[in-house]
Tab-separated table of C-alpha atoms and ligand atoms in Angstrom:
chain	number	residue	atom	x	y	z
A	287	UNK	CA	0.269	0.057	0.086
A	288	UNK	CA	1.261	3.335	-0.858
A	289	UNK	CA	2.033	6.080	2.274
A	290	UNK	CA	-0.488	8.502	2.740
A	291	UNK	CA	0.599	11.925	1.378
A	292	UNK	CA	-1.727	15.484	2.332
A	293	UNK	CA	-1.325	17.526	-0.255
A	294	UNK	CA	-2.170	21.527	1.546
A	295	UNK	CA	-2.260	22.797	-1.791
A	296	UNK	CA	-1.048	21.151	-5.147
A	297	UNK	CA	2.342	21.402	-7.224
A	298	UNK	CA	2.400	21.781	-11.119
A	299	UNK	CA	0.562	18.740	-12.131
A	300	UNK	CA	3.796	17.002	-13.614
A	301	UNK	CA	5.062	17.082	-9.561
A	302	UNK	CA	1.302	15.529	-8.981
A	303	UNK	CA	1.685	12.679	-10.941
A	304	UNK	CA	5.188	11.775	-9.771
A	305	UNK	CA	4.281	12.382	-6.160
A	306	UNK	CA	1.164	9.810	-6.592
A	307	UNK	CA	3.760	7.200	-8.356
A	308	UNK	CA	4.560	6.561	-4.454
A	309	UNK	CA	2.100	8.106	-2.415
A	310	UNK	CA	-1.827	7.983	-1.969
A	311	UNK	CA	-1.896	11.786	-2.004
A	312	UNK	CA	-4.964	13.078	-0.058
A	313	UNK	CA	-5.597	17.185	-1.466
A	314	UNK	CA	-6.600	19.564	1.301
A	315	UNK	CA	-9.731	22.244	0.636
A	316	UNK	CA	-9.409	25.798	-0.556
A	317	UNK	CA	-11.066	26.683	2.956
A	318	UNK	CA	-8.226	26.219	5.467
A	319	UNK	CA	-11.357	26.271	8.095
A	320	UNK	CA	-11.979	22.424	7.205
A	321	UNK	CA	-8.323	21.060	6.560
A	322	UNK	CA	-8.761	19.104	10.187
A	323	UNK	CA	-12.218	17.856	9.295
A	324	UNK	CA	-11.132	17.003	5.540
A	325	UNK	CA	-7.655	14.940	7.361
A	326	UNK	CA	-9.585	13.026	9.851
A	327	UNK	CA	-10.568	9.736	7.614
A	328	UNK	CA	-6.441	9.248	7.174
A	329	UNK	CA	-5.079	11.626	9.793
A	330	UNK	CA	-3.986	8.594	11.739
A	331	UNK	CA	-1.575	7.332	9.415
A	332	UNK	CA	0.084	10.355	7.373
A	333	UNK	CA	3.399	10.552	7.644
A	334	UNK	CA	3.862	13.330	4.850
A	335	UNK	CA	2.539	16.791	3.866
A	336	UNK	CA	3.263	18.571	0.752
A	337	UNK	CA	2.514	22.511	0.579
A	338	UNK	CA	3.034	25.650	-0.179
A	339	UNK	CA	4.438	28.568	1.182
A	340	UNK	CA	1.483	30.572	1.047
A	341	UNK	CA	-0.595	28.015	2.872
A	342	UNK	CA	2.374	26.306	5.037
A	343	UNK	CA	1.155	23.948	7.858
A	344	UNK	CA	-1.108	25.480	10.548
A	345	UNK	CA	-0.625	24.202	14.516
A	346	UNK	CA	-4.476	22.719	14.542
A	347	UNK	CA	-3.385	20.543	11.072
A	348	UNK	CA	-0.042	18.672	12.822
A	349	UNK	CA	-1.355	18.096	16.093
A	350	UNK	CA	-4.269	16.540	13.961
A	351	UNK	CA	-1.333	14.061	12.646
A	352	UNK	CA	0.039	12.505	15.574
A	353	UNK	CA	2.778	10.449	12.683
A	354	UNK	CA	3.794	13.247	10.749
A	355	UNK	CA	7.130	13.138	9.681
A	356	UNK	CA	8.108	15.640	7.428
A	357	UNK	CA	6.770	19.081	5.909
A	358	UNK	CA	8.075	20.009	2.535
A	359	UNK	CA	7.351	23.661	1.398
A	360	UNK	CA	7.235	24.965	-1.944
A	361	UNK	CA	9.176	27.949	-1.182
A	362	UNK	CA	11.870	29.404	0.638
A	363	UNK	CA	10.128	31.297	3.016
A	364	UNK	CA	8.469	28.641	6.173
A	365	UNK	CA	6.443	31.558	7.881
A	366	UNK	CA	3.267	30.040	7.783
A	367	UNK	CA	4.271	26.866	9.058
A	368	UNK	CA	4.393	26.076	12.840
A	369	UNK	CA	8.022	25.492	13.509
A	370	UNK	CA	7.724	25.500	17.099
A	371	UNK	CA	5.588	22.725	17.476
A	372	UNK	CA	8.065	20.897	14.170
A	373	UNK	CA	10.853	21.180	16.310
A	374	UNK	CA	9.256	19.967	19.976
A	375	UNK	CA	7.831	16.504	18.001
A	376	UNK	CA	11.152	16.026	15.594
A	377	UNK	CA	9.008	16.777	12.378
A	378	UNK	CA	11.208	18.052	9.666
A	379	UNK	CA	10.601	21.272	7.658
A	380	UNK	CA	12.151	21.443	4.287
A	381	UNK	CA	11.851	24.631	1.897
A	382	UNK	CA	13.107	25.432	-1.627
A	383	UNK	CA	16.047	27.933	-1.381
A	384	UNK	CA	18.645	29.099	-4.005
A	385	UNK	CA	16.428	27.842	-6.868
A	386	UNK	CA	14.421	30.883	-6.986
A	387	UNK	CA	16.766	33.677	-5.774
A	388	UNK	CA	17.142	34.775	-10.094
A	389	UNK	CA	13.391	34.925	-10.308
A	390	UNK	CA	12.467	37.166	-7.017
A	391	UNK	CA	15.903	39.472	-7.586
A	392	UNK	CA	14.817	39.886	-10.914
A	393	UNK	CA	11.277	40.928	-9.721
A	394	UNK	CA	12.161	43.500	-6.981
A	395	UNK	CA	14.654	45.458	-9.693
A	396	UNK	CA	11.581	45.482	-11.855
A	397	UNK	CA	9.458	46.838	-9.497
A	398	UNK	CA	11.817	49.161	-8.425
A	399	UNK	CA	12.665	50.374	-11.809
A	400	UNK	CA	8.392	50.129	-12.506
A	401	UNK	CA	7.480	52.473	-9.490
A	402	UNK	CA	10.591	54.664	-9.695
A	403	UNK	CA	9.439	55.220	-13.651
A	404	UNK	CA	5.642	55.559	-13.400
A	405	UNK	CA	5.670	52.429	-15.737
A	406	UNK	CA	2.705	50.622	-14.887
A	407	UNK	CA	1.017	54.580	-14.998
A	408	UNK	CA	2.972	54.938	-18.602
A	409	UNK	CA	0.892	51.776	-19.591
A	410	UNK	CA	-2.175	53.164	-18.275
A	411	UNK	CA	-1.584	56.079	-20.529
A	412	UNK	CA	-1.062	55.139	-23.568
A	413	UNK	CA	-4.145	52.615	-23.248
A	414	UNK	CA	-6.777	55.015	-22.178
A	415	UNK	CA	-5.676	57.871	-24.539
A	416	UNK	CA	-4.053	60.200	-21.905
A	417	UNK	CA	-1.170	60.290	-24.459
A	418	UNK	CA	-3.212	61.527	-27.581
A	419	UNK	CA	-5.472	64.089	-25.314
A	420	UNK	CA	-2.561	65.355	-22.881
A	421	UNK	CA	0.495	64.814	-24.851
A	422	UNK	CA	3.513	63.654	-22.657
A	423	UNK	CA	3.449	62.171	-19.117
A	424	UNK	CA	4.641	63.856	-15.992
A	425	UNK	CA	8.341	63.304	-15.587
A	426	UNK	CA	9.740	60.008	-13.730
A	427	UNK	CA	12.743	59.377	-11.209
A	428	UNK	CA	16.005	58.053	-12.487
A	429	UNK	CA	16.929	54.879	-10.888
A	430	UNK	CA	20.487	54.472	-12.025
A	431	UNK	CA	23.195	55.645	-9.829
A	432	UNK	CA	20.903	56.095	-6.691
A	433	UNK	CA	21.669	54.993	-3.428
A	434	UNK	CA	20.004	51.831	-2.244
A	435	UNK	CA	19.507	50.130	0.696
A	436	UNK	CA	18.515	46.620	1.178
A	437	UNK	CA	16.939	44.894	4.210
A	438	UNK	CA	18.235	41.384	4.488
A	439	UNK	CA	21.039	40.040	2.647
A	440	UNK	CA	20.966	36.584	2.465
A	441	UNK	CA	20.524	34.404	-0.598
A	442	UNK	CA	18.359	36.226	-2.584
A	443	UNK	CA	19.427	39.758	-1.330
A	444	UNK	CA	23.017	39.256	-2.503
A	445	UNK	CA	21.259	38.246	-6.281
A	446	UNK	CA	19.593	41.893	-5.373
A	447	UNK	CA	23.080	43.347	-4.831
A	448	UNK	CA	24.737	42.334	-7.670
A	449	UNK	CA	22.149	43.470	-10.240
A	450	UNK	CA	21.862	46.696	-8.756
A	451	UNK	CA	25.392	47.356	-8.981
A	452	UNK	CA	25.255	46.969	-12.602
A	453	UNK	CA	22.949	49.972	-12.239
A	454	UNK	CA	25.888	51.582	-10.233
A	455	UNK	CA	24.141	52.335	-7.297
A	456	UNK	CA	25.450	52.635	-4.086
A	457	UNK	CA	24.566	49.734	-2.085
A	458	UNK	CA	24.235	49.368	1.945
A	459	UNK	CA	22.432	47.191	3.724
A	460	UNK	CA	20.805	46.292	6.597
A	461	UNK	CA	20.788	43.111	8.725
A	462	UNK	CA	21.540	41.880	12.643
A	463	UNK	CA	24.677	40.140	11.709
A	464	UNK	CA	27.743	41.857	9.313
A	465	UNK	CA	27.353	39.752	6.011
A	466	UNK	CA	30.526	38.695	4.096
A	467	UNK	CA	29.869	41.334	1.464
A	468	UNK	CA	31.182	44.457	-0.106
A	469	UNK	CA	28.764	46.626	0.797
A	470	UNK	CA	28.269	48.940	3.823
A	471	UNK	CA	26.462	47.410	6.967
A	472	UNK	CA	24.307	49.605	8.303
A	473	UNK	CA	22.905	48.594	11.855
A	474	UNK	CA	20.306	51.012	12.601
A	475	UNK	CA	17.319	50.460	9.603
A	476	UNK	CA	16.088	54.169	10.744
A	477	UNK	CA	19.599	55.576	9.675
A	478	UNK	CA	19.531	53.462	7.056
A	479	UNK	CA	15.629	54.345	5.493
A	480	UNK	CA	16.853	58.090	6.049
A	481	UNK	CA	20.670	57.745	3.620
A	482	UNK	CA	19.335	55.965	1.017
A	483	UNK	CA	16.765	56.397	-2.377
A	484	UNK	CA	15.579	53.202	-2.688
A	485	UNK	CA	14.993	50.612	-0.198
A	486	UNK	CA	14.371	46.876	-0.878
A	487	UNK	CA	13.262	44.421	1.589
A	488	UNK	CA	13.977	40.585	1.409
A	489	UNK	CA	14.019	39.318	4.857
A	490	UNK	CA	12.153	36.445	6.183
A	491	UNK	CA	8.536	36.854	7.509
A	492	UNK	CA	7.800	35.393	11.190
A	493	UNK	CA	7.899	37.197	14.434
A	494	UNK	CA	11.278	38.143	14.345
A	495	UNK	CA	10.267	40.648	11.437
A	496	UNK	CA	7.319	41.216	12.284
A	497	UNK	CA	6.336	45.460	11.459
A	498	UNK	CA	10.156	45.971	10.781
A	499	UNK	CA	9.270	49.073	8.613
A	500	UNK	CA	7.540	50.500	10.752
A	501	UNK	CA	6.385	53.944	10.524
A	502	UNK	CA	9.346	55.364	11.394
A	503	UNK	CA	11.314	53.786	8.799
A	504	UNK	CA	8.449	55.065	6.393
A	505	UNK	CA	9.061	58.407	7.451
A	506	UNK	CA	12.746	58.038	7.716
A	507	UNK	CA	12.455	57.032	3.393
A	508	UNK	CA	10.732	60.500	3.233
A	509	UNK	CA	8.389	62.245	0.505
A	510	UNK	CA	11.041	61.165	-2.495
A	511	UNK	CA	12.005	57.257	-1.019
A	512	UNK	CA	10.949	54.325	-2.680
A	513	UNK	CA	10.350	51.228	-0.770
A	514	UNK	CA	9.840	47.900	-2.415
A	515	UNK	CA	8.872	45.050	-0.573
A	516	UNK	CA	9.574	41.382	-1.637
A	517	UNK	CA	9.388	39.807	1.353
A	518	UNK	CA	6.214	39.407	3.385
A	519	UNK	CA	3.375	41.316	3.762
A	520	UNK	CA	3.817	41.336	7.861
A	521	UNK	CA	7.578	42.981	7.554
A	522	UNK	CA	6.055	45.892	7.029
A	523	UNK	CA	3.077	48.033	8.971
A	524	UNK	CA	0.626	47.669	6.241
A	525	UNK	CA	-1.449	50.671	7.670
A	526	UNK	CA	0.912	52.945	8.263
A	527	UNK	CA	2.704	52.366	4.549
A	528	UNK	CA	-1.074	52.809	3.357
A	529	UNK	CA	-1.188	56.313	5.413
A	530	UNK	CA	2.020	57.482	4.236
A	531	UNK	CA	1.643	57.013	0.290
A	532	UNK	CA	-2.026	58.408	0.362
A	533	UNK	CA	-0.627	61.290	2.273
A	534	UNK	CA	2.339	62.131	0.383
A	535	UNK	CA	5.053	61.263	3.220
A	536	UNK	CA	6.228	58.573	1.066
A	537	UNK	CA	7.104	58.847	-2.423
A	538	UNK	CA	5.902	55.391	-3.864
A	539	UNK	CA	6.269	51.723	-3.409
A	540	UNK	CA	6.581	48.783	-5.356
A	541	UNK	CA	4.541	45.656	-3.302
A	542	UNK	CA	4.715	41.812	-4.781
A	543	UNK	CA	3.847	40.495	-0.854
A	544	UNK	CA	0.753	41.711	1.486
A	545	UNK	CA	-0.570	41.157	5.204
A	546	UNK	CA	-3.578	39.460	4.209
A	547	UNK	CA	-3.097	37.910	1.066
A	548	UNK	CA	-4.523	38.129	-1.660
A	549	UNK	CA	-6.651	40.817	-0.014
A	550	UNK	CA	-5.056	44.134	-1.139
A	551	UNK	CA	-6.025	47.581	0.855
A	552	UNK	CA	-8.336	49.729	-1.392
A	553	UNK	CA	-7.034	52.655	-1.065
A	554	UNK	CA	-3.501	51.257	-2.371
A	555	UNK	CA	-5.513	50.486	-5.568
A	556	UNK	CA	-6.267	54.190	-6.496
A	557	UNK	CA	-2.807	55.180	-5.992
A	558	UNK	CA	-0.782	56.183	-9.059
A	559	UNK	CA	3.053	56.185	-7.207
A	560	UNK	CA	2.332	51.939	-6.499
A	561	UNK	CA	2.944	49.088	-8.390
A	562	UNK	CA	1.127	45.900	-7.516
A	563	UNK	CA	1.816	42.381	-7.631
A	564	UNK	CA	0.289	38.979	-6.546
A	565	UNK	CA	3.100	37.623	-4.773
A	566	UNK	CA	5.102	36.682	-8.212
A	567	UNK	CA	8.610	36.328	-7.185
A	568	UNK	CA	9.143	33.422	-7.941
A	569	UNK	CA	6.585	32.699	-10.652
A	570	UNK	CA	7.855	31.694	-13.771
A	571	UNK	CA	7.798	28.217	-15.487
A	572	UNK	CA	11.028	27.242	-14.690
A	573	UNK	CA	11.681	28.411	-11.428
A	574	UNK	CA	8.235	26.929	-9.990
A	575	UNK	CA	9.494	23.604	-11.864
A	576	UNK	CA	12.731	23.332	-9.774
A	577	UNK	CA	10.881	24.300	-6.363
A	578	UNK	CA	8.786	21.685	-7.303
A	579	UNK	CA	10.957	19.455	-7.959
A	580	UNK	CA	12.586	19.979	-4.836
A	581	UNK	CA	9.777	19.207	-2.787
A	582	UNK	CA	9.172	15.861	-4.327
A	583	UNK	CA	12.938	15.053	-4.134
A	584	UNK	CA	12.904	16.061	-0.546
A	585	UNK	CA	9.430	13.527	0.109
A	586	UNK	CA	11.124	10.612	-1.654
A	587	UNK	CA	14.460	11.087	0.245
A	588	UNK	CA	12.315	11.142	3.612
A	589	UNK	CA	10.541	8.211	2.858
A	590	UNK	CA	13.873	6.116	1.444
A	591	UNK	CA	15.396	7.143	4.602
A	592	UNK	CA	18.103	9.395	2.723
A	593	UNK	CA	19.017	12.743	3.750
A	594	UNK	CA	16.942	15.790	2.744
A	595	UNK	CA	18.679	17.934	0.116
A	596	UNK	CA	17.041	21.327	1.797
A	597	UNK	CA	15.976	20.697	5.918
A	598	UNK	CA	15.266	24.015	7.593
A	599	UNK	CA	13.394	21.973	10.906
B	653	NAP	P1	18.356	34.059	3.667
B	653	NAP	O1	19.249	33.805	2.926
B	653	NAP	O2	17.894	33.424	4.839
B	653	NAP	O3	18.075	35.487	4.248
B	653	NAP	C1	17.297	36.355	5.207
B	653	NAP	C2	18.569	37.761	5.542
B	653	NAP	O4	17.452	38.493	5.995
B	653	NAP	C3	19.534	37.558	6.340
B	653	NAP	O5	20.713	38.091	5.496
B	653	NAP	C4	19.103	37.941	7.557
B	653	NAP	O6	20.846	38.213	8.343
B	653	NAP	C5	18.409	39.006	7.203
B	653	NAP	N1	17.420	38.901	8.361
B	653	NAP	C6	16.799	38.480	9.744
B	653	NAP	N2	15.798	38.617	10.395
B	653	NAP	C7	16.169	39.913	10.223
B	653	NAP	C8	15.792	40.932	11.088
B	653	NAP	N3	15.267	40.701	12.573
B	653	NAP	N4	16.028	42.324	10.975
B	653	NAP	C9	17.453	42.533	9.697
B	653	NAP	N5	17.683	41.268	9.108
B	653	NAP	C10	17.338	40.382	9.239
B	653	NAP	O7	16.943	34.471	2.942
B	653	NAP	P2	16.430	34.197	1.437
B	653	NAP	O8	16.590	32.983	0.655
B	653	NAP	O9	17.164	35.282	0.219
B	653	NAP	O10	14.879	34.775	1.171
B	653	NAP	C11	14.365	35.603	1.984
B	653	NAP	C12	12.905	35.743	2.190
B	653	NAP	O11	12.211	35.821	0.917
B	653	NAP	C13	12.319	34.141	2.464
B	653	NAP	O12	12.221	34.380	3.866
B	653	NAP	C14	11.070	34.818	1.997
B	653	NAP	O13	9.777	35.314	2.713
B	653	NAP	C15	11.023	35.610	0.922
B	653	NAP	N6	10.243	35.088	-0.417
B	653	NAP	C16	9.662	35.788	-1.531
B	653	NAP	C17	9.332	35.413	-2.423
B	653	NAP	C18	7.731	36.165	-2.995
B	653	NAP	O14	7.805	35.691	-4.350
B	653	NAP	N7	7.899	37.410	-3.145
B	653	NAP	C19	10.315	34.443	-2.688
B	653	NAP	C20	11.096	34.334	-2.154
B	653	NAP	C21	11.780	34.419	-0.695
B	653	NAP	P3	20.786	38.371	9.740
B	653	NAP	O15	20.487	36.609	10.113
B	653	NAP	O16	21.861	38.361	9.501
B	653	NAP	O17	20.330	39.342	10.880
B	654	8YV	C1	6.279	31.023	-3.309
B	654	8YV	C2	7.632	32.821	-1.451
B	654	8YV	O1	5.792	32.286	-4.099
B	654	8YV	O2	9.186	31.333	-1.572
B	654	8YV	C3	8.902	31.602	-1.244
B	654	8YV	O3	8.743	31.685	0.162
B	654	8YV	O4	7.234	33.729	-1.497
B	654	8YV	C4	7.262	32.250	-3.135
B	654	8YV	O5	8.388	31.657	-3.490
B	654	8YV	C5	5.336	30.719	-1.949
B	654	8YV	O6	5.771	30.339	-0.990
B	654	8YV	C6	3.914	30.008	-2.889
B	654	8YV	O7	4.236	28.640	-2.849
């Protein structure tokens, strides 16, 4: 008999077919409130959970699975998994680092360029006939040569920095510990915000970074400053961000992540100084394929008693 695997949110079809060769898959409904009830018929036997960074594996679902051995996450961020319970029960948690660095860094640069150069607005300007009616669009803000502050200088932050260097940007960064990089470390986040033109945020989510980009950091970026968030919505004080953008106390923002996805604050939808993306940092077919391959490989390694490829807990 195939071992039971709970699929919280499906991988691409090809990867689900691969998993089905080895595992008996039990897919959960989209409604989170029904997950515990949905696993009940198989809960006593389940040793494997496959999930995504967005859906994760909440504490009540983990508690409902007494024989759980592994939560294999498609995503590098594991903040939606109950990590404390995983540690306490010796449940392995795996993620998909590195294979997505290029795409997330590309998106961070794209959001930076789109926000500073008003490119989403430009597209609307042409499509709705404003170019013909009103002539040229108002002038935008130059990116090349500007001062960039990167919050988080891990796997993705370093790739962002390489791209920014090609735009002749002056790079400084904030982390808790200095990284082995040729850029200036700024231990005080507010001081970093005061001295840069653009800030890109790429730290993990979770309790340690909740509200890290607060009203004071946003105020320090100022009316010409641009904030780009490709990390987690929880890292930014979203009401403070919205208030600063609406009142013009922050120049602009490029946002791939939000506090309560897929809900985006209504006020942001009306703003031309904001570029919005639906959490697509890693969303290319190449990268999502590589991420799904890692999930499958980790689950098979666990089943066969091999070494997990990318274990975080
Ligand atoms: P990583 O290699 O673990 O790097 C994390 C960086 O954040 C490190 O430099 C770390 O340095 C810093 N950091 C952690 N906690 C901090 C804190 N409290 N204050 C300041 N800096 C802190 O992670 P990664 O692979 O680059 O990924 C980063 C995150 O990006 C993921 O966890 C995920 O949430 C997000 N992400 C988003 C997308 C998307 O689609 N938008 C895609 C992939 C990843 P110190 O430990 O020295 O502080
Ligand atoms: C995914 C991400 O879109 O890797 C991460 O942490 O946020 C993204 O790559 C997300 O995990 C959904 O699978």
